[in-house]
Amino acid sequence: NAGVTQTPKFQVLKTGQSMTLQCAQDMNHEYMSWYRQDPGMGLRLIHYSVGAGITDQGEVPNGYNVSRSTTEDFPLRLLSAAPSQTSVYFCACGTPPSYEQYFGPGTRLTVT
Amino acid sequence: AQRVTQPEKLLSVFKGAPVELKCNYSYSGSPELFWYVQYSRQRLQLLLRHISRESIKGFTADLNKGETSFHLKKPFAQEEDSAMYYCAPPPSSGGYNKLIFGAGTRLAVHP
């Protein structure tokens, strides 16, 4: 099993461009989340999903969209990239009752 | 709302010294807490969950309800322990919503 996979690993965007970060899991977990990791800020939740067709906002949702059409996939869309979105993005999945989070390898995004 | 606080951004120790990474929480209900670790350029992974009361890689964490703390301890640090450590509570009792991590503590173990 691959666990949680993310593509791409690295991406450079110009301000105003849009793109989608891909996340897939083969663990059949109900819950999926997107976090961004910034120095001194730790991990901040962007959006999350408790199942196919259900998504909700986290702490820092502005500028990002998500959808969950299948259990396996949870893409994160940047609508109009800004330098403030330069970060490392992690996707994670989990399932009750433990709620342990399984993380992907991350996508390092730079917006110039 | 659930909150966890990791007061130290950086903890620097020498090999063989004891280590204590602090985590304080502030929410009601029965807390169940996790410690995650991120080694350089790797993904985050679970290190410990309080409910299991286990010791992983020599680390232990005791839940202190009186002090609302879940500090991570190791009696003798090793260089390979150098990493980022995050404390995290589970989702609220109402379901999975806004799982919050602490800001993280970078542990640097020097030879």
Short mmCIF file of C-alpha atoms in Angstrom, two decimals:
data_model
loop_
_atom_site.label_atom_id
_atom_site.label_comp_id
_atom_site.label_asym_id
_atom_site.label_seq_id
_atom_site.Cartn_x
_atom_site.Cartn_y
_atom_site.Cartn_z
CA ASN A 1 0.00 0.00 0.00
CA ALA A 2 1.24 3.46 -0.89
CA GLY A 3 -0.55 5.15 2.03
CA VAL A 4 -0.95 8.84 1.29
CA THR A 5 0.58 10.24 -1.88
CA GLN A 6 0.92 13.84 -3.01
CA THR A 7 1.85 15.37 -6.32
CA PRO A 8 3.76 17.37 -7.28
CA LYS A 9 6.65 17.37 -4.78
CA PHE A 10 7.77 20.84 -5.81
CA GLN A 11 6.03 23.64 -7.65
CA VAL A 12 6.85 27.23 -8.52
CA LEU A 13 4.00 29.52 -9.51
CA LYS A 14 3.75 33.13 -10.53
CA THR A 15 1.35 35.40 -8.68
CA GLY A 16 -2.15 35.02 -10.06
CA GLN A 17 -1.69 31.54 -11.48
CA SER A 18 -3.95 28.70 -10.39
CA MET A 19 -3.10 25.09 -9.77
CA THR A 20 -4.28 21.92 -8.06
CA LEU A 21 -2.32 19.95 -5.50
CA GLN A 22 -3.23 16.29 -5.67
CA CYS A 23 -3.69 13.97 -2.70
CA ALA A 24 -4.68 10.32 -2.80
CA GLN A 25 -4.95 7.63 -0.14
CA ASP A 26 -5.41 3.90 -0.42
CA MET A 27 -6.16 3.31 3.25
CA ASN A 28 -9.94 3.62 2.87
CA HIS A 29 -9.99 6.33 5.54
CA GLU A 30 -13.03 8.53 5.91
CA TYR A 31 -11.32 11.71 6.99
CA MET A 32 -8.89 13.74 4.89
CA SER A 33 -7.29 17.09 5.58
CA TRP A 34 -4.99 19.67 4.09
CA TYR A 35 -2.46 21.53 6.22
CA ARG A 36 0.12 24.14 5.48
CA GLN A 37 3.38 24.26 7.38
CA ASP A 38 5.17 27.56 7.86
CA PRO A 39 8.21 28.34 10.01
CA GLY A 40 7.14 29.40 13.50
CA MET A 41 3.47 28.74 12.71
CA GLY A 42 3.42 24.98 12.91
CA LEU A 43 0.70 23.14 11.04
CA ARG A 44 -2.47 24.99 10.17
CA LEU A 45 -5.59 23.30 8.89
CA ILE A 46 -6.83 24.60 5.54
CA HIS A 47 -9.79 22.36 4.70
CA TYR A 48 -10.96 18.95 5.73
CA SER A 49 -13.46 16.30 4.72
CA VAL A 50 -15.27 13.71 6.79
CA GLY A 51 -16.35 11.68 3.78
CA ALA A 52 -17.04 11.75 0.07
CA GLY A 53 -19.15 14.76 -0.82
CA ILE A 54 -18.54 16.52 2.51
CA THR A 55 -15.98 19.26 3.05
CA ASP A 56 -15.52 22.05 5.54
CA GLN A 57 -13.19 24.92 6.28
CA GLY A 58 -10.31 24.83 8.70
CA GLU A 59 -8.31 27.66 10.23
CA VAL A 60 -6.94 29.23 7.04
CA PRO A 61 -9.28 28.44 4.12
CA ASN A 62 -9.08 31.71 2.18
CA GLY A 63 -7.64 31.34 -1.30
CA TYR A 64 -8.15 27.57 -1.39
CA ASN A 65 -10.91 25.26 -2.60
CA VAL A 66 -11.39 21.54 -2.11
CA SER A 67 -13.72 18.81 -3.28
CA ARG A 68 -14.14 15.18 -2.31
CA SER A 69 -15.83 13.21 -5.04
CA THR A 70 -14.30 9.88 -3.97
CA THR A 71 -12.99 8.42 -0.73
CA GLU A 72 -9.51 8.21 -2.18
CA ASP A 73 -8.91 11.69 -3.59
CA PHE A 74 -8.88 15.12 -2.00
CA PRO A 75 -7.41 17.78 -4.31
CA LEU A 76 -6.56 21.28 -3.10
CA ARG A 77 -7.03 24.10 -5.57
CA LEU A 78 -5.27 27.45 -5.38
CA LEU A 79 -7.52 29.88 -7.17
CA SER A 80 -5.12 32.78 -7.71
CA ALA A 81 -1.73 32.17 -6.16
CA ALA A 82 -0.22 34.79 -3.88
CA PRO A 83 3.27 34.99 -2.33
CA SER A 84 1.63 34.45 1.09
CA GLN A 85 0.74 30.95 -0.08
CA THR A 86 4.39 29.98 -0.31
CA SER A 87 4.51 27.04 2.07
CA VAL A 88 4.80 23.30 2.43
CA TYR A 89 1.45 21.59 2.05
CA PHE A 90 0.61 18.31 3.70
CA CYS A 91 -2.35 16.08 3.09
CA ALA A 92 -3.44 13.65 5.80
CA CYS A 93 -6.08 11.01 6.37
CA GLY A 94 -7.52 9.33 9.41
CA THR A 95 -10.43 7.33 10.64
CA PRO A 96 -12.26 6.90 13.92
CA PRO A 97 -12.01 5.84 16.57
CA SER A 98 -8.29 6.55 16.84
CA TYR A 99 -8.17 9.75 14.76
CA GLU A 100 -4.47 9.16 14.21
CA GLN A 101 -3.38 11.18 11.19
CA TYR A 102 -1.40 9.60 8.35
CA PHE A 103 0.49 12.20 6.37
CA GLY A 104 1.64 12.48 2.80
CA PRO A 105 5.21 13.49 1.91
CA GLY A 106 4.29 17.12 1.27
CA THR A 107 4.34 19.58 -1.62
CA ARG A 108 6.74 22.51 -1.44
CA LEU A 109 5.13 25.47 -3.18
CA THR A 110 6.81 28.75 -4.02
CA VAL A 111 4.83 31.69 -5.37
CA THR A 112 6.88 34.48 -6.90
CA ALA B 1 -12.21 25.56 21.40
CA GLN B 2 -9.38 23.12 21.84
CA ARG B 3 -5.94 24.63 22.13
CA VAL B 4 -2.52 23.22 22.61
CA THR B 5 0.51 25.31 23.42
CA GLN B 6 4.10 24.35 22.84
CA PRO B 7 5.99 27.18 24.51
CA GLU B 8 9.44 26.40 23.12
CA LYS B 9 10.18 26.87 19.43
CA LEU B 10 13.65 25.43 19.80
CA LEU B 11 15.15 23.09 22.35
CA SER B 12 18.88 22.53 22.07
CA VAL B 13 20.62 19.82 24.14
CA PHE B 14 23.74 17.72 24.06
CA LYS B 15 23.74 14.01 23.37
CA GLY B 16 23.00 12.04 26.52
CA ALA B 17 21.17 14.89 28.25
CA PRO B 18 17.54 14.54 29.35
CA VAL B 19 14.89 16.08 27.15
CA GLU B 20 11.46 17.45 27.98
CA LEU B 21 9.29 18.92 25.24
CA LYS B 22 6.41 20.83 26.76
CA CYS B 23 2.78 20.71 25.68
CA ASN B 24 -0.12 22.32 27.50
CA TYR B 25 -3.72 21.95 26.49
CA SER B 26 -6.81 23.96 27.26
CA TYR B 27 -10.08 22.26 26.64
CA SER B 28 -12.69 20.48 28.63
CA GLY B 29 -13.62 16.88 28.44
CA SER B 30 -11.41 13.85 28.58
CA PRO B 31 -8.29 14.70 26.62
CA GLU B 32 -6.64 12.25 24.31
CA LEU B 33 -3.39 13.64 23.02
CA PHE B 34 -0.83 12.71 20.39
CA TRP B 35 2.78 13.52 19.73
CA TYR B 36 3.90 13.61 16.10
CA VAL B 37 7.48 13.81 14.86
CA GLN B 38 8.90 15.11 11.59
CA TYR B 39 12.49 14.20 10.77
CA SER B 40 14.34 16.35 8.27
CA ARG B 41 12.61 16.37 4.88
CA GLN B 42 10.27 13.56 5.88
CA ARG B 43 6.55 13.36 6.45
CA LEU B 44 5.01 13.71 9.85
CA GLN B 45 4.43 10.48 11.66
CA LEU B 46 2.81 9.50 14.90
CA LEU B 47 5.25 9.10 17.77
CA LEU B 48 3.02 8.56 20.78
CA ARG B 49 -0.60 8.60 21.78
CA HIS B 50 -1.35 9.07 25.44
CA ILE B 51 -4.05 6.46 25.57
CA SER B 52 -1.65 3.66 24.69
CA ARG B 53 0.81 4.55 27.47
CA GLU B 54 3.67 3.12 25.45
CA SER B 55 7.29 4.14 25.07
CA ILE B 56 8.52 4.73 21.55
CA LYS B 57 12.21 5.28 20.76
CA GLY B 58 12.74 5.89 24.48
CA PHE B 59 10.16 8.69 24.61
CA THR B 60 7.29 8.74 27.06
CA ALA B 61 4.52 11.24 27.65
CA ASP B 62 2.42 11.54 30.76
CA LEU B 63 -0.91 13.24 30.86
CA ASN B 64 -1.18 15.53 33.87
CA LYS B 65 -4.78 16.66 34.18
CA GLY B 66 -4.01 18.93 37.12
CA GLU B 67 -1.45 20.89 35.14
CA THR B 68 -3.23 20.25 31.81
CA SER B 69 0.03 19.11 30.32
CA PHE B 70 1.26 16.27 28.10
CA HIS B 71 5.02 16.75 28.12
CA LEU B 72 7.24 14.48 26.03
CA LYS B 73 10.30 13.13 27.82
CA LYS B 74 13.38 11.13 27.11
CA PRO B 75 16.09 10.47 29.70
CA PHE B 76 19.04 10.40 27.30
CA ALA B 77 18.80 12.26 24.00
CA GLN B 78 20.39 10.87 20.84
CA GLU B 79 21.49 12.80 17.77
CA GLU B 80 18.88 10.95 15.68
CA ASP B 81 16.17 12.49 17.87
CA SER B 82 16.78 15.84 16.20
CA ALA B 83 13.46 16.69 14.55
CA MET B 84 10.31 18.80 14.79
CA TYR B 85 7.83 17.61 17.38
CA TYR B 86 4.15 18.49 17.35
CA CYS B 87 1.59 17.99 20.08
CA ALA B 88 -2.01 17.51 18.96
CA PRO B 89 -5.36 16.78 20.55
CA PRO B 90 -7.95 14.64 18.85
CA PRO B 91 -10.95 16.23 17.20
CA SER B 92 -13.58 17.56 19.52
CA SER B 93 -16.13 15.23 20.98
CA GLY B 94 -18.64 16.53 18.47
CA GLY B 95 -16.76 14.91 15.64
CA TYR B 96 -13.88 15.60 13.37
CA ASN B 97 -13.62 19.33 13.13
CA LYS B 98 -10.64 21.58 13.14
CA LEU B 99 -7.96 19.22 14.35
CA ILE B 100 -5.39 21.61 15.74
CA PHE B 101 -1.69 21.07 16.13
CA GLY B 102 0.63 22.96 18.39
CA ALA B 103 3.16 25.27 16.76
CA GLY B 104 5.85 22.66 17.16
CA THR B 105 9.21 22.45 18.91
CA ARG B 106 12.42 21.85 17.06
CA LEU B 107 14.72 19.57 19.01
CA ALA B 108 18.40 19.84 18.17
CA VAL B 109 20.68 17.26 19.78
CA HIS B 110 24.36 18.14 19.52
CA PRO B 111 27.23 15.64 19.71
#
